[in-house]
Short mmCIF file of C-alpha atoms and ligand atoms in Angstrom, two decimals:
data_model
loop_
_atom_site.label_atom_id
_atom_site.label_comp_id
_atom_site.label_asym_id
_atom_site.label_seq_id
_atom_site.Cartn_x
_atom_site.Cartn_y
_atom_site.Cartn_z
CA MET A 899 -13.84 -34.13 -3.28
CA SER A 900 -13.80 -36.25 -6.42
CA ASP A 901 -14.60 -39.97 -6.34
CA LEU A 902 -11.07 -40.66 -7.46
CA HIS A 903 -9.58 -38.50 -4.73
CA HIS A 904 -11.80 -40.21 -2.17
CA LEU A 905 -10.74 -43.66 -3.33
CA LEU A 906 -7.06 -42.79 -3.17
CA THR A 907 -7.24 -41.67 0.45
CA PHE A 908 -7.99 -45.26 1.53
CA PRO A 909 -11.27 -44.56 3.34
CA THR A 910 -11.80 -48.21 4.31
CA ARG A 911 -9.46 -50.85 5.67
CA PRO A 912 -8.25 -53.40 4.96
CA ILE A 913 -7.26 -52.33 1.48
CA THR A 914 -8.41 -55.16 -0.76
CA SER A 915 -8.38 -55.63 -4.52
CA ASP A 916 -12.14 -55.72 -4.58
CA VAL A 917 -12.51 -52.34 -3.00
CA TYR A 918 -9.66 -50.57 -4.68
CA LYS A 919 -8.27 -52.00 -7.87
CA THR A 920 -11.69 -52.71 -9.31
CA GLN A 921 -13.05 -49.32 -8.44
CA LEU A 922 -9.93 -47.58 -9.65
CA ASN A 923 -10.11 -49.33 -13.00
CA HIS A 924 -13.73 -48.41 -13.24
CA LEU A 925 -13.04 -44.74 -12.50
CA LEU A 926 -10.14 -44.55 -14.94
CA LYS A 927 -12.05 -46.36 -17.66
CA SER A 928 -14.79 -43.82 -17.33
CA GLY A 929 -12.34 -41.41 -18.86
CA ILE A 930 -10.17 -39.64 -16.31
CA PRO A 931 -6.56 -39.88 -17.44
CA SER A 932 -4.32 -40.26 -14.42
CA THR A 933 -1.87 -37.72 -15.79
CA TYR A 934 -4.42 -35.09 -14.93
CA THR A 935 -3.61 -33.14 -11.84
CA LEU A 936 -6.13 -33.42 -9.09
CA GLU A 937 -7.45 -29.95 -9.86
CA GLN A 938 -8.01 -31.05 -13.44
CA VAL A 939 -9.75 -34.24 -12.30
CA ALA A 940 -12.11 -32.19 -10.17
CA ALA A 941 -12.74 -29.84 -13.09
CA PHE A 942 -13.37 -32.81 -15.38
CA GLU A 943 -15.95 -34.21 -13.01
CA GLN A 944 -17.69 -30.89 -12.84
CA GLY A 945 -17.71 -30.75 -16.64
CA LYS A 946 -15.26 -27.88 -16.75
CA GLU A 947 -12.27 -29.62 -18.27
CA ASP A 948 -12.10 -27.28 -21.23
CA GLU A 949 -11.71 -24.22 -19.07
CA GLU A 950 -8.32 -22.58 -18.91
CA ASP A 951 -5.87 -24.03 -16.41
CA ASP A 952 -5.72 -22.28 -13.09
CA PRO A 953 -2.21 -20.79 -12.97
CA GLU A 954 -2.26 -21.24 -9.18
CA ALA A 955 -3.02 -24.95 -9.42
CA SER A 956 -0.35 -27.32 -8.17
CA ASN A 957 0.73 -30.49 -9.90
CA THR A 958 -0.79 -32.69 -7.24
CA THR A 959 -1.64 -35.89 -9.09
CA PRO A 960 -3.68 -38.94 -8.07
CA LEU A 961 -0.40 -40.74 -7.32
CA HIS A 962 0.49 -38.01 -4.82
CA ILE A 963 -2.83 -38.49 -3.06
CA LEU A 964 -2.23 -42.22 -2.91
CA ALA A 965 1.35 -41.86 -1.60
CA ARG A 966 0.36 -39.17 0.89
CA SER A 967 -2.56 -41.19 2.28
CA LEU A 968 -0.78 -44.51 2.51
CA PRO A 969 -1.37 -45.93 6.00
CA LYS A 970 1.92 -46.36 7.85
CA ASP A 971 0.67 -49.68 9.24
CA ALA A 972 -0.31 -51.14 5.85
CA THR A 973 0.12 -54.91 5.78
CA THR A 974 2.07 -56.82 3.13
CA GLU A 975 -1.21 -57.86 1.52
CA GLU A 976 -2.48 -54.29 1.47
CA LEU A 977 0.78 -53.03 -0.03
CA LYS A 978 0.37 -55.55 -2.85
CA VAL A 979 -3.01 -54.02 -3.63
CA VAL A 980 -1.52 -50.52 -3.52
CA LEU A 981 1.23 -51.65 -5.90
CA ASN A 982 -1.47 -52.86 -8.29
CA MET A 983 -3.17 -49.49 -8.01
CA MET A 984 0.11 -47.77 -8.83
CA ASN A 985 0.59 -50.09 -11.79
CA THR A 986 -2.85 -49.14 -13.03
CA LEU A 987 -2.14 -45.42 -12.68
CA PHE A 988 1.17 -45.80 -14.50
CA GLU A 989 -0.55 -47.84 -17.23
CA TYR A 990 -2.83 -44.86 -17.71
CA GLY A 991 0.23 -42.68 -18.13
CA ALA A 992 0.78 -41.18 -14.68
CA GLY A 993 3.92 -39.07 -14.40
CA TRP A 994 6.63 -40.03 -11.92
CA ASN A 995 8.17 -36.68 -11.09
CA PHE A 996 5.49 -34.07 -10.66
CA LEU A 997 5.79 -31.92 -7.56
CA ASP A 998 2.67 -31.43 -5.50
CA TYR A 999 1.39 -28.39 -3.62
CA GLU A 1000 4.04 -28.95 -0.94
CA ASN A 1001 6.82 -29.28 -3.53
CA LYS A 1002 6.98 -33.01 -2.90
CA SER A 1003 7.42 -35.81 -5.40
CA ILE A 1004 5.71 -39.20 -5.15
CA GLY A 1005 9.04 -40.63 -4.01
CA ASP A 1006 9.33 -38.06 -1.20
CA LEU A 1007 5.85 -38.95 0.05
CA LEU A 1008 6.48 -42.70 -0.05
CA LEU A 1009 9.68 -42.28 1.93
CA GLU A 1010 7.86 -40.11 4.48
CA ASN A 1011 5.24 -42.82 4.85
CA GLY A 1012 7.71 -45.52 5.73
CA GLN A 1013 8.24 -47.00 2.26
CA GLY A 1014 12.03 -47.11 2.07
CA ARG A 1015 14.24 -47.03 -1.01
CA GLU A 1016 14.12 -50.84 -1.12
CA SER A 1017 10.33 -51.07 -0.89
CA ASP A 1018 8.32 -52.36 -3.87
CA LEU A 1019 6.31 -49.14 -4.10
CA TYR A 1020 9.37 -46.88 -4.20
CA LYS A 1021 11.12 -49.18 -6.67
CA ARG A 1022 8.03 -49.08 -8.89
CA VAL A 1023 8.32 -45.29 -9.14
CA VAL A 1024 12.03 -45.61 -9.95
CA GLU A 1025 11.17 -48.11 -12.69
CA ALA A 1026 8.57 -45.71 -14.10
CA GLY A 1027 11.14 -42.90 -14.01
CA VAL A 1028 13.76 -44.93 -15.84
CA SER A 1029 11.27 -45.99 -18.53
CA ALA A 1030 10.03 -42.43 -18.95
CA GLU A 1031 13.55 -41.03 -19.27
CA LEU A 1032 14.60 -43.65 -21.81
CA LEU A 1033 11.40 -43.22 -23.79
CA LEU A 1034 11.86 -39.47 -23.85
CA ARG A 1035 15.37 -39.96 -25.19
CA LYS A 1036 14.00 -42.20 -27.98
CA VAL A 1037 11.29 -39.71 -28.82
CA ASN A 1038 13.95 -37.02 -29.08
CA GLY A 1039 15.92 -39.12 -31.58
CA GLY A 1040 18.59 -40.19 -29.12
CA ASP A 1041 19.13 -36.76 -27.63
CA ILE A 1042 18.31 -36.08 -24.06
CA GLU A 1043 16.17 -33.03 -23.85
CA PHE A 1044 16.97 -30.90 -20.87
CA LEU A 1045 14.81 -28.11 -19.69
CA ASP A 1046 16.00 -25.11 -17.73
CA GLY A 1047 15.52 -26.58 -14.35
CA PRO A 1048 14.71 -29.70 -12.43
CA MET A 1049 11.02 -30.40 -12.11
CA ASP A 1050 10.12 -27.59 -14.44
CA VAL A 1051 6.68 -28.09 -15.84
CA GLN A 1052 6.52 -28.75 -19.54
CA GLU A 1053 3.06 -27.38 -19.73
CA ASP A 1054 2.22 -27.98 -23.34
CA GLU A 1055 2.88 -31.69 -22.99
CA GLY A 1056 1.42 -31.95 -19.53
CA ASN A 1057 4.58 -33.64 -18.39
CA VAL A 1058 7.52 -32.81 -16.23
CA GLU A 1059 11.10 -33.49 -16.99
CA GLU A 1060 13.99 -33.56 -14.62
CA THR A 1061 17.26 -31.92 -15.62
CA PRO A 1062 20.09 -33.79 -14.04
CA GLU A 1063 23.31 -31.88 -14.15
CA THR A 1064 26.60 -33.43 -13.33
CA LYS A 1065 27.11 -31.10 -10.40
CA GLU A 1066 25.22 -27.98 -9.52
CA THR A 1067 21.73 -28.60 -10.77
CA VAL A 1068 20.29 -25.42 -12.06
CA ILE A 1069 17.04 -24.21 -10.67
CA ASP A 1070 17.49 -20.46 -11.06
CA SER A 1071 18.17 -19.41 -14.60
CA ASP A 1072 20.46 -16.71 -13.15
CA LEU A 1073 22.85 -19.25 -11.65
CA THR A 1074 26.21 -18.61 -13.31
CA ALA A 1075 26.94 -22.30 -13.26
CA SER A 1076 23.99 -23.02 -15.53
CA ASP A 1077 25.84 -22.38 -18.76
CA PRO A 1078 29.36 -23.60 -19.56
CA LYS A 1079 30.29 -20.51 -21.60
CA THR A 1080 29.15 -18.09 -18.92
CA TYR A 1081 30.81 -20.15 -16.22
CA LEU A 1082 34.19 -20.24 -17.95
CA SER A 1083 34.27 -16.44 -18.24
CA THR A 1084 33.09 -15.83 -14.67
CA GLU A 1085 35.54 -14.79 -11.97
CA LEU A 1086 36.06 -17.38 -9.26
CA GLU A 1087 37.13 -17.01 -5.68
CA TYR A 1088 38.82 -19.47 -3.33
CA THR A 1089 37.51 -18.84 0.18
CA ASP A 1090 37.71 -20.90 3.34
CA GLY A 1091 36.94 -24.47 2.28
CA LYS A 1092 35.09 -23.39 -0.86
CA LEU A 1093 35.47 -22.41 -4.47
CA ILE A 1094 32.64 -20.10 -5.54
CA THR A 1095 31.81 -17.63 -8.29
CA LYS A 1096 32.85 -14.18 -7.09
CA GLU A 1097 29.74 -12.22 -7.88
CA ASN A 1098 26.86 -14.68 -7.54
CA LYS A 1099 28.31 -17.00 -4.87
CA ASP A 1100 27.39 -20.13 -6.80
CA GLY A 1101 29.17 -23.11 -5.27
CA VAL A 1102 31.78 -24.70 -7.58
CA MET A 1103 33.43 -27.00 -5.05
CA MET A 1104 33.21 -27.39 -1.29
CA ASP A 1105 35.36 -29.29 1.15
CA TRP A 1106 32.43 -31.36 2.51
CA GLU A 1107 33.17 -33.60 -0.47
CA ASP A 1108 36.59 -34.49 0.93
CA SER A 1109 35.73 -38.06 1.97
CA ILE A 1110 34.04 -38.68 -1.39
CA MET A 1111 37.19 -37.50 -3.18
CA LYS A 1112 39.38 -39.75 -1.02
CA LEU A 1113 37.21 -42.75 -1.85
CA ALA A 1114 37.27 -41.77 -5.54
CA ALA A 1115 41.08 -41.45 -5.56
CA ASP A 1116 41.35 -44.98 -4.13
CA THR A 1117 38.90 -46.28 -6.74
CA LEU A 1118 41.03 -44.98 -9.61
CA PHE A 1119 43.80 -47.42 -8.65
CA PHE A 1120 41.46 -50.38 -8.21
CA GLY A 1121 42.58 -52.19 -11.37
CA ALA A 1122 46.26 -51.25 -11.18
CA THR A 1123 48.66 -53.89 -9.84
CA ASN A 1124 51.05 -51.20 -8.58
CA PRO A 1125 49.78 -47.63 -7.98
CA LYS A 1126 53.28 -46.26 -8.56
CA GLU A 1127 53.19 -47.59 -12.13
CA ALA A 1128 49.67 -46.33 -12.81
CA THR A 1129 48.57 -43.54 -15.13
CA VAL A 1130 45.44 -41.67 -14.11
CA LEU A 1131 43.43 -38.72 -15.33
CA ASN A 1132 41.27 -36.30 -13.36
CA ILE A 1133 38.86 -34.04 -15.24
CA GLY A 1134 38.11 -30.87 -13.26
CA PHE A 1135 40.65 -29.61 -10.70
CA GLY A 1136 38.43 -27.32 -8.59
CA MET A 1137 40.09 -27.27 -5.17
CA GLY A 1138 42.49 -30.05 -6.12
CA ILE A 1139 41.16 -32.31 -3.36
CA ILE A 1140 41.12 -35.49 -5.43
CA ASP A 1141 44.39 -34.54 -7.13
CA THR A 1142 46.07 -34.17 -3.73
CA TYR A 1143 44.87 -37.67 -2.77
CA ILE A 1144 46.07 -39.01 -6.13
CA GLN A 1145 49.50 -37.45 -5.57
CA GLU A 1146 49.78 -39.22 -2.21
CA LYS A 1147 49.89 -42.47 -4.19
CA ASN A 1148 52.73 -41.14 -6.32
CA PRO A 1149 51.50 -42.56 -9.64
CA ALA A 1150 53.81 -42.80 -12.66
CA HIS A 1151 51.68 -40.28 -14.48
CA HIS A 1152 48.87 -37.97 -13.40
CA TYR A 1153 46.95 -35.98 -16.01
CA ILE A 1154 44.74 -33.12 -14.88
CA CYS A 1155 42.29 -31.54 -17.31
CA GLU A 1156 41.02 -28.09 -16.34
CA ALA A 1157 39.26 -25.38 -18.35
CA HIS A 1158 38.81 -22.34 -16.10
CA PRO A 1159 41.56 -19.67 -16.26
CA ASP A 1160 41.24 -18.78 -12.54
CA VAL A 1161 41.61 -22.42 -11.54
CA LEU A 1162 44.60 -22.83 -13.87
CA ALA A 1163 46.17 -19.71 -12.29
CA LYS A 1164 45.70 -21.19 -8.82
CA MET A 1165 47.27 -24.46 -9.98
CA LYS A 1166 50.29 -22.51 -11.25
CA GLN A 1167 50.54 -20.60 -7.99
CA ASP A 1168 50.39 -23.79 -5.95
CA GLY A 1169 53.13 -25.53 -7.95
CA TRP A 1170 51.06 -28.13 -9.80
CA TYR A 1171 52.85 -27.34 -13.06
CA GLU A 1172 56.21 -28.22 -11.46
CA LYS A 1173 55.29 -31.68 -10.22
CA PRO A 1174 57.37 -34.20 -12.19
CA ASN A 1175 54.59 -36.74 -12.70
CA VAL A 1176 51.82 -34.21 -13.52
CA THR A 1177 50.68 -33.08 -16.96
CA ILE A 1178 48.11 -30.31 -17.08
CA LEU A 1179 45.73 -30.46 -20.02
CA GLU A 1180 44.59 -26.85 -20.31
CA GLY A 1181 41.14 -26.41 -21.78
CA LYS A 1182 37.83 -28.21 -21.93
CA TRP A 1183 37.97 -31.99 -21.83
CA GLN A 1184 35.90 -31.98 -25.02
CA ASP A 1185 38.97 -30.52 -26.79
CA THR A 1186 41.96 -31.86 -24.87
CA LEU A 1187 40.91 -35.50 -24.51
CA ASN A 1188 40.26 -35.96 -28.20
CA LYS A 1189 43.87 -34.88 -28.81
CA LEU A 1190 45.02 -37.46 -26.28
CA LEU A 1191 42.87 -40.04 -28.03
CA ASP A 1192 44.28 -39.11 -31.47
CA ASP A 1193 47.77 -39.35 -30.05
CA GLY A 1194 47.07 -43.03 -29.38
CA SER A 1195 49.90 -43.48 -26.87
CA VAL A 1196 48.12 -42.88 -23.57
CA PHE A 1197 46.26 -45.69 -21.81
CA LEU A 1198 44.78 -44.99 -18.45
CA ASP A 1199 44.30 -47.05 -15.30
CA GLY A 1200 41.78 -44.60 -13.89
CA ILE A 1201 39.66 -41.66 -15.04
CA TYR A 1202 37.68 -39.36 -12.75
CA TYR A 1203 35.13 -36.83 -13.95
CA ASP A 1204 33.85 -33.93 -11.87
CA THR A 1205 33.10 -30.76 -13.79
CA LEU A 1206 30.48 -28.08 -13.51
CA SER A 1207 27.48 -26.88 -15.47
CA GLU A 1208 27.53 -29.90 -17.74
CA HIS A 1209 24.57 -32.14 -18.43
CA TYR A 1210 24.13 -35.87 -18.55
CA GLN A 1211 24.36 -35.58 -22.33
CA ASP A 1212 28.00 -34.52 -21.82
CA MET A 1213 28.61 -37.65 -19.80
CA LEU A 1214 27.19 -39.73 -22.64
CA ASP A 1215 29.68 -38.01 -24.96
CA LEU A 1216 32.45 -38.66 -22.46
CA TYR A 1217 31.72 -42.43 -22.41
CA ASP A 1218 32.77 -42.52 -26.10
CA VAL A 1219 36.15 -41.00 -25.20
CA ILE A 1220 36.65 -43.10 -22.10
CA VAL A 1221 36.35 -46.43 -23.87
CA GLY A 1222 39.17 -45.31 -26.15
CA LEU A 1223 41.49 -44.15 -23.36
CA ILE A 1224 41.00 -46.64 -20.58
CA LYS A 1225 42.93 -49.90 -20.19
CA PRO A 1226 40.86 -53.12 -20.24
CA GLU A 1227 41.25 -53.39 -16.45
CA GLY A 1228 40.92 -49.63 -15.91
CA VAL A 1229 38.28 -47.83 -13.84
CA PHE A 1230 36.10 -44.82 -14.52
CA SER A 1231 34.35 -42.92 -11.75
CA PHE A 1232 32.63 -39.56 -11.39
CA PHE A 1233 31.17 -37.22 -8.80
CA ASN A 1234 27.67 -38.59 -8.65
CA GLY A 1235 25.37 -35.67 -8.08
CA LEU A 1236 23.03 -36.71 -10.90
CA GLY A 1237 19.54 -35.89 -9.72
CA ALA A 1238 20.76 -35.58 -6.11
CA ASP A 1239 18.23 -32.82 -5.53
CA ARG A 1240 15.76 -35.53 -4.61
CA PRO A 1241 16.09 -39.22 -3.67
CA ILE A 1242 13.74 -40.44 -6.40
CA CYS A 1243 15.65 -38.63 -9.17
CA TYR A 1244 18.94 -39.77 -7.67
CA ASP A 1245 17.74 -43.38 -7.80
CA VAL A 1246 16.42 -43.04 -11.35
CA TYR A 1247 19.76 -41.70 -12.58
CA LYS A 1248 21.66 -44.32 -10.62
CA ARG A 1249 19.91 -46.92 -12.76
CA ILE A 1250 20.20 -44.97 -16.02
CA VAL A 1251 23.98 -44.76 -15.66
CA GLU A 1252 24.08 -48.54 -15.14
CA LEU A 1253 22.09 -49.10 -18.32
CA ASP A 1254 24.10 -46.61 -20.37
CA VAL A 1255 27.51 -47.99 -19.45
CA ASN A 1256 26.22 -51.52 -20.13
CA ASN A 1257 25.92 -50.41 -23.76
CA TYR A 1258 29.69 -49.97 -23.78
CA GLY A 1259 30.30 -53.39 -22.24
CA MET A 1260 30.93 -51.80 -18.86
CA ASN A 1261 29.47 -52.45 -15.48
CA CYS A 1262 28.70 -49.87 -12.80
CA GLU A 1263 29.01 -50.91 -9.17
CA TYR A 1264 27.87 -48.52 -6.48
CA THR A 1265 29.01 -48.22 -2.89
CA THR A 1266 26.50 -46.36 -0.74
CA ILE A 1267 28.04 -44.13 1.90
CA GLN A 1268 26.29 -42.03 4.53
CA ILE A 1269 27.22 -38.36 4.24
CA GLY A 1270 24.48 -36.68 6.26
CA LYS A 1271 26.85 -35.34 8.90
CA GLN A 1272 29.23 -33.87 6.30
CA LEU A 1273 26.64 -31.86 4.42
CA PRO A 1274 27.01 -28.10 4.91
CA ASP A 1275 24.23 -25.70 5.87
CA TRP A 1276 24.56 -24.10 2.41
CA ASN A 1277 24.32 -20.62 3.93
CA ASP A 1278 27.20 -19.11 2.00
CA VAL A 1279 26.32 -20.47 -1.42
CA LYS A 1280 23.35 -19.59 -3.53
CA ARG A 1281 21.77 -22.98 -3.66
CA SER A 1282 22.40 -26.44 -2.36
CA TYR A 1283 23.38 -28.91 -5.05
CA TYR A 1284 23.11 -32.04 -2.97
CA ASN A 1285 20.07 -32.93 -0.88
CA CYS A 1286 20.40 -36.65 -0.12
CA ASP A 1287 22.11 -37.76 3.09
CA TYR A 1288 23.76 -40.69 1.33
CA TYR A 1289 26.00 -40.93 -1.69
CA TYR A 1290 26.16 -43.57 -4.42
CA HIS A 1291 29.83 -43.86 -5.30
CA PRO A 1292 30.21 -45.37 -8.82
CA ARG A 1293 32.99 -47.69 -9.98
CA ILE A 1294 32.70 -48.42 -13.69
CA SER A 1295 34.84 -51.02 -15.42
CA PHE A 1296 34.65 -53.40 -18.36
CA MET A 1297 32.67 -56.57 -17.67
C1 LIG B 276 33.60 -29.34 -8.90
S1 LIG B 276 35.12 -28.82 -9.48
C2 LIG B 276 36.13 -30.25 -9.32
C3 LIG B 276 36.52 -30.52 -7.91
C4 LIG B 276 37.57 -31.59 -7.75
N1 LIG B 276 37.01 -32.91 -7.93
C5 LIG B 276 38.24 -31.52 -6.40
O1 LIG B 276 38.50 -32.58 -5.80
O2 LIG B 276 38.51 -30.41 -5.93
C6 LIG B 276 34.81 -28.73 -11.19
C7 LIG B 276 35.98 -28.23 -12.01
O3 LIG B 276 35.77 -28.59 -13.37
C8 LIG B 276 36.21 -27.52 -14.19
N2 LIG B 276 35.53 -27.64 -15.50
C9 LIG B 276 34.28 -27.28 -15.81
N3 LIG B 276 33.98 -27.61 -17.07
C10 LIG B 276 35.09 -28.20 -17.58
C11 LIG B 276 35.40 -28.80 -18.85
N4 LIG B 276 34.51 -28.84 -19.83
N5 LIG B 276 36.61 -29.34 -19.00
C12 LIG B 276 37.53 -29.31 -18.01
N6 LIG B 276 37.29 -28.76 -16.79
C13 LIG B 276 36.08 -28.23 -16.58
C14 LIG B 276 35.83 -26.30 -13.37
O4 LIG B 276 36.51 -25.16 -13.77
C15 LIG B 276 36.19 -26.73 -11.96
O5 LIG B 276 37.50 -26.43 -11.65
#
């Protein structure tokens, strides 16, 4: 076991600055970058750091060891020391979202060890994640670089980047939902309480989201003095859950933007084209909303966004359109599955959305709702797209 590994397992109590921070600094200054995985640290100490990476090695980092070994009964004073140790590791460039040999992130381990989402240690990892994501965007000249899957290892840079998708996060490259073009030409199937791709059984929409859609429909009318005089837009029809809730409010005008031919056919079959207050915008929002914007006559009280196989970069593009379409008192909301594969990523993206909409003079307020009991067992779909038992519902409006 390396000296660093030993130190991070908290062999002596109480944890004091003298014992830990000083020694940690000393060890790191002697030349072991904390971005090294533990296997690499061990190799370094044995003078083998130039040898080829072991393909079997996990990405267990010193921060994982620290989070995994954290005593559940740590006192406030001890936690302050641990926070300092984390600061030191981050200063030396530690990554926030590596997955260890048990497929766990630092955030997962902290939560397991009693450090809740409001704890200083967990919040420190969130802060590191937000900084890393924003820095990465800067480095990429403003573009967000997405890899093929969440937590994929970017081996040449020794870093890991999360790929938040707006809905189904792609982990298997063969998921139909991973690519908008493929998705839009894939046959869909409405089954009991689900909309899935026919061949691959990728989940497009599921009725466990019903209560989220009800809440979202209410949110869209938040700024309107009279719902019956309001004009709202929903992007992505899916199973029409939110649109059904919107119709219950009988708004003056209800736009629905939908791109998939099978979904449009279902909308026709179910009479959505005949509803007097509904206008269907057929096609991708990237095409149809710009026309609406150019038209210059539509101003919206509420906009909801819930598509599939799009990335956070698409949401950034959408913000540009939204500010042109929404009334000053209007509200924007979206299905918030950004990074919902894992609590730590979900929290990082919660914050990133806040920062991004601030740039447009908008504010994002979240309501946290518990959804654990609603979550399905995911047996009939290829992969779960939501793994947190709570949901951050966003309400975005001008400040
Ligand atoms: C998850 S479903 C929406 C579910 C909906 N919120 C509900 O309550 O049932 C996503 C929908 O967005 C549609 N979609 C995907 N990409 C789109 C795009 N670029 N523009 C418009 N619609 C899109 C999909 O075809 C699908 O019907």
